[in-house]
Coordinates of C-alpha atoms in Angstrom, one line a residue:
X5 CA 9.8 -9.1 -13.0
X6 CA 6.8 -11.1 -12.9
X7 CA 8.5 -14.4 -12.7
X8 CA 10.4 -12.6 -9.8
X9 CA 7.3 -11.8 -8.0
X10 CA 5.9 -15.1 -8.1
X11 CA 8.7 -16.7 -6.8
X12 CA 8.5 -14.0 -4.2
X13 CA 5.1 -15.0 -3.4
X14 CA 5.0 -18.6 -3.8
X15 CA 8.2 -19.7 -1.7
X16 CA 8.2 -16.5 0.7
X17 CA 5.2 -15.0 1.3
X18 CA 2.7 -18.1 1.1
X19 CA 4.3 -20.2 3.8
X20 CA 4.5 -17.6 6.5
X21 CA 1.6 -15.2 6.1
X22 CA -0.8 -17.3 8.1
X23 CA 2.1 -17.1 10.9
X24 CA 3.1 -13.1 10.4
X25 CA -0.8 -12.3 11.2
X26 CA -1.0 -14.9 13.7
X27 CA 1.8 -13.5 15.5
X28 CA 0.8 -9.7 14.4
X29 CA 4.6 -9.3 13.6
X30 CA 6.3 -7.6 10.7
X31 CA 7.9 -10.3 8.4
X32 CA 11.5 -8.1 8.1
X33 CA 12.9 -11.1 6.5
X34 CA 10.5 -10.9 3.7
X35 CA 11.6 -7.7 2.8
X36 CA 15.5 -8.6 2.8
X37 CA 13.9 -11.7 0.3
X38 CA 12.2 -8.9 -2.0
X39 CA 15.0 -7.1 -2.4
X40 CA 17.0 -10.2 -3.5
X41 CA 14.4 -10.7 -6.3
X42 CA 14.5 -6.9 -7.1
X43 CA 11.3 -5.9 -5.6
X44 CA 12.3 -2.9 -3.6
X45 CA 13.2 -0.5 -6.7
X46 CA 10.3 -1.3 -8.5
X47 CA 10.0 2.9 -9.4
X48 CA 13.7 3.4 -9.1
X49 CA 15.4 4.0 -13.1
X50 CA 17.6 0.8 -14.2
X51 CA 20.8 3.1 -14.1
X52 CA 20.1 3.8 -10.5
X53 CA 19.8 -0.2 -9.7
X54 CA 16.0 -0.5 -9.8
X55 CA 13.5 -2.3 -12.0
X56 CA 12.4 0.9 -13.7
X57 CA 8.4 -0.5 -13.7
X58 CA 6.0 1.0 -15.1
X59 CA 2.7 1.9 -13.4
X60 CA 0.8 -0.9 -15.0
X61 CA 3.7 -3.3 -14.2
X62 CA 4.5 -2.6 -10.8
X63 CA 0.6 -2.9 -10.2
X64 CA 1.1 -6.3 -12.0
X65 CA 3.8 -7.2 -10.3
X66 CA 2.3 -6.1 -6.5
X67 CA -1.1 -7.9 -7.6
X68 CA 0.3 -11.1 -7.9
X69 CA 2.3 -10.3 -4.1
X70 CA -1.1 -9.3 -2.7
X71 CA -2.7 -12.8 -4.2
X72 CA -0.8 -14.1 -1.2
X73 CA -0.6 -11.5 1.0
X74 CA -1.7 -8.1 1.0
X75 CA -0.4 -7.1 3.7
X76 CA 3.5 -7.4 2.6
X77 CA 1.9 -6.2 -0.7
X78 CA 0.6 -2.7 1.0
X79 CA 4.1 -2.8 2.5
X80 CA 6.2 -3.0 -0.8
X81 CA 4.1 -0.4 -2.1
X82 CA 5.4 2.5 0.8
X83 CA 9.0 1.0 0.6
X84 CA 9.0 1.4 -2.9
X85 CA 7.2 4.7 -3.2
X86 CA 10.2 6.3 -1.3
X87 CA 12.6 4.7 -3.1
X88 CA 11.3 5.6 -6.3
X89 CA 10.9 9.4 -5.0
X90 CA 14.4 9.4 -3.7
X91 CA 15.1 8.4 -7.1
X92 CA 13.3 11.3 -8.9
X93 CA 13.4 14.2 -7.0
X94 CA 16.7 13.7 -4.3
X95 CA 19.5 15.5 -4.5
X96 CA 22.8 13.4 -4.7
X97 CA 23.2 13.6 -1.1
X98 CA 19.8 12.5 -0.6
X99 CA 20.3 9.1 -2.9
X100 CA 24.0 8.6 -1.7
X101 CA 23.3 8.7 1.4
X102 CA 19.6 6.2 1.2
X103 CA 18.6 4.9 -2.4
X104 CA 21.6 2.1 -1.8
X105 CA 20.0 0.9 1.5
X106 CA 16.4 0.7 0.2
X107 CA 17.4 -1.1 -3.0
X108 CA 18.8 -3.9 -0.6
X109 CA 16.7 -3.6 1.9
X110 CA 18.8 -2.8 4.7
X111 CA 17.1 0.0 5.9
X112 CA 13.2 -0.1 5.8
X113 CA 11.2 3.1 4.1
X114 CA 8.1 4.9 5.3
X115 CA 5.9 7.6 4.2
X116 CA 4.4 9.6 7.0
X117 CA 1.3 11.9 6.3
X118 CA -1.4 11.1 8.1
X119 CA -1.8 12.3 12.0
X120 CA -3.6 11.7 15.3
X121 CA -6.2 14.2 14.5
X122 CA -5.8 14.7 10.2
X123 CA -6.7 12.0 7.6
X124 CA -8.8 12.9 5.1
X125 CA -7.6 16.8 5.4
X126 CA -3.7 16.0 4.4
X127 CA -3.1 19.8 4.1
X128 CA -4.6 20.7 8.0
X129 CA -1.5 18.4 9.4
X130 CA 0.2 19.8 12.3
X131 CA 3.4 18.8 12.8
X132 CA 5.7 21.5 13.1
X133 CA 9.1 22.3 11.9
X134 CA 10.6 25.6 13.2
X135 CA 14.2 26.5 11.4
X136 CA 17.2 27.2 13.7
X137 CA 20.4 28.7 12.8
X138 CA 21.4 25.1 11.8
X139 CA 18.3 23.4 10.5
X140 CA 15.2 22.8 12.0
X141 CA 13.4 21.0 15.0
X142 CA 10.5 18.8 14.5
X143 CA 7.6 18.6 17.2
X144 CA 4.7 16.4 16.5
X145 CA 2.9 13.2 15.8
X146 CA 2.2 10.8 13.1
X147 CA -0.2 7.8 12.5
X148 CA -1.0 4.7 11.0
X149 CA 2.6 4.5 9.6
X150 CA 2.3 1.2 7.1
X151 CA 6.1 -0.1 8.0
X152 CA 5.8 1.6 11.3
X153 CA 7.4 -0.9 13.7
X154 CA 10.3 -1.6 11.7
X155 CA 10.6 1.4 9.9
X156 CA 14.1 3.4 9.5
X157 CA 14.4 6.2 7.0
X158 CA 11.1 8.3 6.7
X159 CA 9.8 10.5 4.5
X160 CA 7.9 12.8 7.2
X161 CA 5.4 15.5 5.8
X162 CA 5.2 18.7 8.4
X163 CA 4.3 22.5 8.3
X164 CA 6.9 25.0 8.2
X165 CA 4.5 27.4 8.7
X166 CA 1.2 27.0 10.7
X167 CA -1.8 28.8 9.2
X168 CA -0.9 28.5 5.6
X169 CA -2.1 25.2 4.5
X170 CA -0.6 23.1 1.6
X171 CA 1.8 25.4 0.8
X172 CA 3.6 25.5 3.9
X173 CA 3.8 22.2 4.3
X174 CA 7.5 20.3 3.2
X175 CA 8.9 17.0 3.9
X176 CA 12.2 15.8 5.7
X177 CA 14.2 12.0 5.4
X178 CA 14.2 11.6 9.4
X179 CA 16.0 8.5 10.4
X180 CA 14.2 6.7 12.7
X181 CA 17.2 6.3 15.3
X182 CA 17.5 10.0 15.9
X183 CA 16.8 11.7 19.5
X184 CA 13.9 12.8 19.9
X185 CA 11.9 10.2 17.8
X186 CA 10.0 8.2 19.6
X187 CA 8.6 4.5 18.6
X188 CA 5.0 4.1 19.1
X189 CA 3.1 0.8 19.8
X190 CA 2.2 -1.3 16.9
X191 CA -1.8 -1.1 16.3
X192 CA -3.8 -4.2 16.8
X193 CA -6.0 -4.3 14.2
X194 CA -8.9 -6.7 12.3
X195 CA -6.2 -7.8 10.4
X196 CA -3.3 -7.5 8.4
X197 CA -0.6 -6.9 11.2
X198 CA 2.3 -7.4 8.2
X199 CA 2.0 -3.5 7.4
X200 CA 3.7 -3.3 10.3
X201 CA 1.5 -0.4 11.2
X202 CA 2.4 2.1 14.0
X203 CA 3.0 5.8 15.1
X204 CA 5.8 8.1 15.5
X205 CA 6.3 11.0 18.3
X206 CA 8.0 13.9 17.7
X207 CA 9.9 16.0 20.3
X208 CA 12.3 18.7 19.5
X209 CA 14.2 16.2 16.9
X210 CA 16.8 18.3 15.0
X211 CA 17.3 18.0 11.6
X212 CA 20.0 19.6 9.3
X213 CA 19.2 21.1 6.1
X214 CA 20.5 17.8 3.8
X215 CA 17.1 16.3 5.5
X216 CA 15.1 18.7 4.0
X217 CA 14.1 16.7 0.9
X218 CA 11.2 18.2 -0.5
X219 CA 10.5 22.2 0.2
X220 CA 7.3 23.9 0.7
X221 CA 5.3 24.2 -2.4
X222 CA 6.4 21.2 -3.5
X223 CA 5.9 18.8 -0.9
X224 CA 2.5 18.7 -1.0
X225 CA 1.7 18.1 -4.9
X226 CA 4.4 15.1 -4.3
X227 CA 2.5 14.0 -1.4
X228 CA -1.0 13.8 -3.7
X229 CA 0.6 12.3 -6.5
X230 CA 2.3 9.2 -4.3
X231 CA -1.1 8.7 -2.9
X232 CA -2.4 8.6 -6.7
X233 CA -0.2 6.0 -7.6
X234 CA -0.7 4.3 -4.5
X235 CA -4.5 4.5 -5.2
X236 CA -4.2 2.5 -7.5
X237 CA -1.7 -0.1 -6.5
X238 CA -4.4 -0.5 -4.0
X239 CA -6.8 -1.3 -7.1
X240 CA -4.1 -3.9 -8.5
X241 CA -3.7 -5.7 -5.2
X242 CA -7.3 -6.0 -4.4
X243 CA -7.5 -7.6 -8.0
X244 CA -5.0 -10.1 -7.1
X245 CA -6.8 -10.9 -3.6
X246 CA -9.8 -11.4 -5.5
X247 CA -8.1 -13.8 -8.1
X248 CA -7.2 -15.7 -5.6
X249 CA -10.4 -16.1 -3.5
X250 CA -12.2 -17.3 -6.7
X251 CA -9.2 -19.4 -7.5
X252 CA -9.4 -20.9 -4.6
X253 CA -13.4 -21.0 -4.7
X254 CA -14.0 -22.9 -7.9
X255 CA -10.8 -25.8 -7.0
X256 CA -13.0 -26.1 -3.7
X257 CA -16.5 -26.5 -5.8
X258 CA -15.1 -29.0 -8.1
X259 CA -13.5 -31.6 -5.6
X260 CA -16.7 -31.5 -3.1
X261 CA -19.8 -33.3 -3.2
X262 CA -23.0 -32.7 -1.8
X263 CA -26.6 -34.4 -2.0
X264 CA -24.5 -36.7 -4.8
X265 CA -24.1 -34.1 -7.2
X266 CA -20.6 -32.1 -7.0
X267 CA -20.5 -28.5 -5.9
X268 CA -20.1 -27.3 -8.9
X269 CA -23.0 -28.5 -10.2
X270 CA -25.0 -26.4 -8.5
X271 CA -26.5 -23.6 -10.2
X272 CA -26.7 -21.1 -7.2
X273 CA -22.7 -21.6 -6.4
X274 CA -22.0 -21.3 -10.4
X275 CA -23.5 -18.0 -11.1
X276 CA -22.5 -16.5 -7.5
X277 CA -18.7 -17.1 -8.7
X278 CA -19.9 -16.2 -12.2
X279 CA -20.7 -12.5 -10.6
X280 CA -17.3 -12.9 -9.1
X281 CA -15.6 -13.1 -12.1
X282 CA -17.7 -10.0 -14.1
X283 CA -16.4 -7.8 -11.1
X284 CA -12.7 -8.8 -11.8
X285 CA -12.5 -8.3 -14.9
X286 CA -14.5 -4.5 -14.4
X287 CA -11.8 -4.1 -11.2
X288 CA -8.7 -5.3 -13.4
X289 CA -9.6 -2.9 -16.5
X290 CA -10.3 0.5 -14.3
X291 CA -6.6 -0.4 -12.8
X292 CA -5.2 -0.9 -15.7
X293 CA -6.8 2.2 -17.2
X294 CA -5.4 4.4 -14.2
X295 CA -2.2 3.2 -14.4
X296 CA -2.0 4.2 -18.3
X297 CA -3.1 7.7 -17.1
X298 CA -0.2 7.5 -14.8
X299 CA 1.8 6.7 -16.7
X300 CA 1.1 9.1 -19.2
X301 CA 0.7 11.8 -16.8
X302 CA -2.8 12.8 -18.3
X303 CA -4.5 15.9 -16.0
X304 CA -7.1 13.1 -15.1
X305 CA -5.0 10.1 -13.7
X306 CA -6.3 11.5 -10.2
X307 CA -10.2 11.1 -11.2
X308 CA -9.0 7.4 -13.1
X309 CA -6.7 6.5 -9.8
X310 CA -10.4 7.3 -7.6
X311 CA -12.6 5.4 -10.0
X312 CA -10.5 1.9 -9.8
X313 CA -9.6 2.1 -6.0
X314 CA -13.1 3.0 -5.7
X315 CA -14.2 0.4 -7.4
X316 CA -11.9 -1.8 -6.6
X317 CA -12.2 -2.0 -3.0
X318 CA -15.9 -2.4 -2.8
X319 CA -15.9 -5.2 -5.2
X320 CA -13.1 -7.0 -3.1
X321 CA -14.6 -7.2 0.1
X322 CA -18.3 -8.0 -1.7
X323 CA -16.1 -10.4 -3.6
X324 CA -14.0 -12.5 -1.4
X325 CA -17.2 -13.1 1.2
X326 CA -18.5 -14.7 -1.9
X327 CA -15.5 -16.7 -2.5
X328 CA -15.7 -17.6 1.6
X329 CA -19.5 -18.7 1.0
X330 CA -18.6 -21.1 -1.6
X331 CA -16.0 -22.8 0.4
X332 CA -18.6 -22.9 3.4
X333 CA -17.1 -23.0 6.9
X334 CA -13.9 -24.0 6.1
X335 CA -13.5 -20.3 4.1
X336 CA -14.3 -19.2 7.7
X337 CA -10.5 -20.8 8.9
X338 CA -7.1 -19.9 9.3
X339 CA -4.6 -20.6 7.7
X340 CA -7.1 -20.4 4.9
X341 CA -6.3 -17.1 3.6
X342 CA -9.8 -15.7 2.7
X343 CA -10.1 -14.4 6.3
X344 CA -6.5 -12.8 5.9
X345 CA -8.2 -11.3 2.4
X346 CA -11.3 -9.9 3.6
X347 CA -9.6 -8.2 6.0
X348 CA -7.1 -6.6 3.6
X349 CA -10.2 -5.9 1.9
X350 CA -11.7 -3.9 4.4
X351 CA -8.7 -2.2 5.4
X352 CA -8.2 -1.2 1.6
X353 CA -11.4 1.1 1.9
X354 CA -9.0 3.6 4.0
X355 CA -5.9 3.4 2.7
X356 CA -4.6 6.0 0.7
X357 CA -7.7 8.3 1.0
X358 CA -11.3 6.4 2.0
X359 CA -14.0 5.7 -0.5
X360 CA -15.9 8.9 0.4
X361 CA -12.9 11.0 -0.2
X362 CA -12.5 9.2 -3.8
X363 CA -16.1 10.1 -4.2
X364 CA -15.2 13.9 -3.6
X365 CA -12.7 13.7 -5.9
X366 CA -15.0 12.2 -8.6
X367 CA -17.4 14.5 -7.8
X368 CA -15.1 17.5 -8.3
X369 CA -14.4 16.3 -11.6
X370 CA -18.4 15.8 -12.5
X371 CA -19.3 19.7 -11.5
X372 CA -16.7 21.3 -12.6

């Protein structure tokens, strides 16, 4: 699947990416291309038509796509979260009726979580699904949907019944095209515009009880443990970004001159990639160590998935500006795509839970 993937990257994703931010537009043919090279069932079980990844390899496999674009990257990573939890815990009529689509990409997946007025605090969302004689009726909001503008199956996380916290909370497959759902605007934001990030409004949308795909008192557990894995996909990609930069950093060092010595000759530029590369490695073997505790589904693969995105992130954006210095002001340009990095980089710190929430979670594990 790596070969895959860097084809993915290298014919796909390279060419455009500079254009897709540019243009603050989601690249929907990229997607249909993924799928084609098998990229959107990287979770999904080989009998059911996916790649059947393993933690560490789908982090592999989404660091090299983030190496050119993290953006799409991030994107992959909620497309195939879905996929591979319709996959796992569906019922037949749940994968009958999406798995097919998401494996070729026809329809687009989404996770949606986090609201207007709750990030950090997953369990105080308020979203509101009230049963009816023949289902229920969603009322609500949802924000920074990664795959928002194109989205058209989501997995939408609401309270069925207000005052009771996580275990209330359960999560219906709405379809994006149902009445009642409401579009909102894409976000304009630093960067990274290929998430295709937006929001979704919620008036009186009915759903019937096949929607329900996850109950109350199960919902929620499924909701922490996507955002685990996701944690650290986030750790693989910002790996991959930071590959990249100092890729490109040391190609630039070697082919420049200045004072009539070459760049990388220069002590000062040598040892501030040198610190570059000691980072990466520590980055690279926290992820990998996360995803083994993933994998193996050890009690602490939360605390490992907080230590490498935690990590991960910081050394990304500390990273890549290093990797920007050393090309001097032409890191500073687009279509370069250090600028396109560091702010992936940044926007890394909040996906998936922010740095100070991997902290608590750190924390909890030290005191307790």
């Amino acid at each position: 699947m790596l070969e895959q993937a860097q084809r993915f990257a290298h014919t796909v994703v390279e060419p455009s990416a500079a254009a897709w931010e540019t243009e603050r537009r989601f690249p929907r043919t990229a997607l249909d291309a993924a799928a084609r090279d098998g990229l959107c069932g990287l979770f999904v079980p080989t009998v059911q038509g996916g790649a059947g990844l393993t933690t560490v390899e789908a982090g592999e496999v989404l660091g090299v796509v983030a190496a050119a674009d993290m953006a799409v990257a991030f994107s992959l990573v909620c497309h195939n979260n879905l996929a591979g939890a319709l996959a796992r815990r569906g019922s037949n009529y749940h994968r009958e009726t999406y798995l097919d689509s998401l494996l070729n990409a026809s329809s687009v997946g989404a996770f949606l979580l986090t609201e207007p007025g709750t990030g950090s605090d997953a369990a105080a969302i308020t979203t509101r699904a009230t049963e009816t004689a023949a289902g229920w009726l969603l009322n609500g909001e949802k924000a920074w949907v990664t795959n928002g503008t194109d989205a058209d199956v989501m997995n939408c996380y609401v309270q069925t019944q207000p005052g009771s916290g996580a275990k209330g909370i359960a999560a219906f497959l709405v379809e994006a095209d149902q009445p009642g759902v409401d579009r909102l605007p894409a976000y304009e934001m630093l960067g990274a515009h290929a998430t295709g990030t937006a929001g979704f409004g919620f008036t009186n949308v009915e759903v019937d009880r096949h929607q329900l795909f996850l109950e109350p008192g199960v919902a929620f557990k499924a909701a922490l443990s996507a955002i685990d894995l996701a944690r650290v996909m986030v750790a693989f990609m910002c790996c991959g970004m930071i590959e990249n930069g100092l890729q490109l950093a040391v190609d630039r060092l070697r082919q420049r001159q200045a004072f009539d010595r070459p760049l990388a000759d220069q002590q000062g530029l040598r040892w501030m990639l040198a610190d570059v590369a000691t980072d990466l490695r520590a980055a690279r073997s926290l992820a990998l160590e996360a995803a083994e505790r993933v994998d193996a589904k050890a009690p602490d693969a939360a605390v490992a998935s907080a230590h490498a995105k935690k990590f991960a992130t910081r050394v990304a954006l500390t990273s890549l500006s290093q990797c920007m210095q050393a090309l001097g002001a032409d890191g500073f340009r687009h279509p370069n795509p250090l600028p396109r990095h560091l702010a992936a980089a940044k926007m890394a710190h909040y996906l998936d839970g922010t740095t100070e929430i991997q902290n608590i979670v750190i924390a909890r594990d030290l005191f307790n």
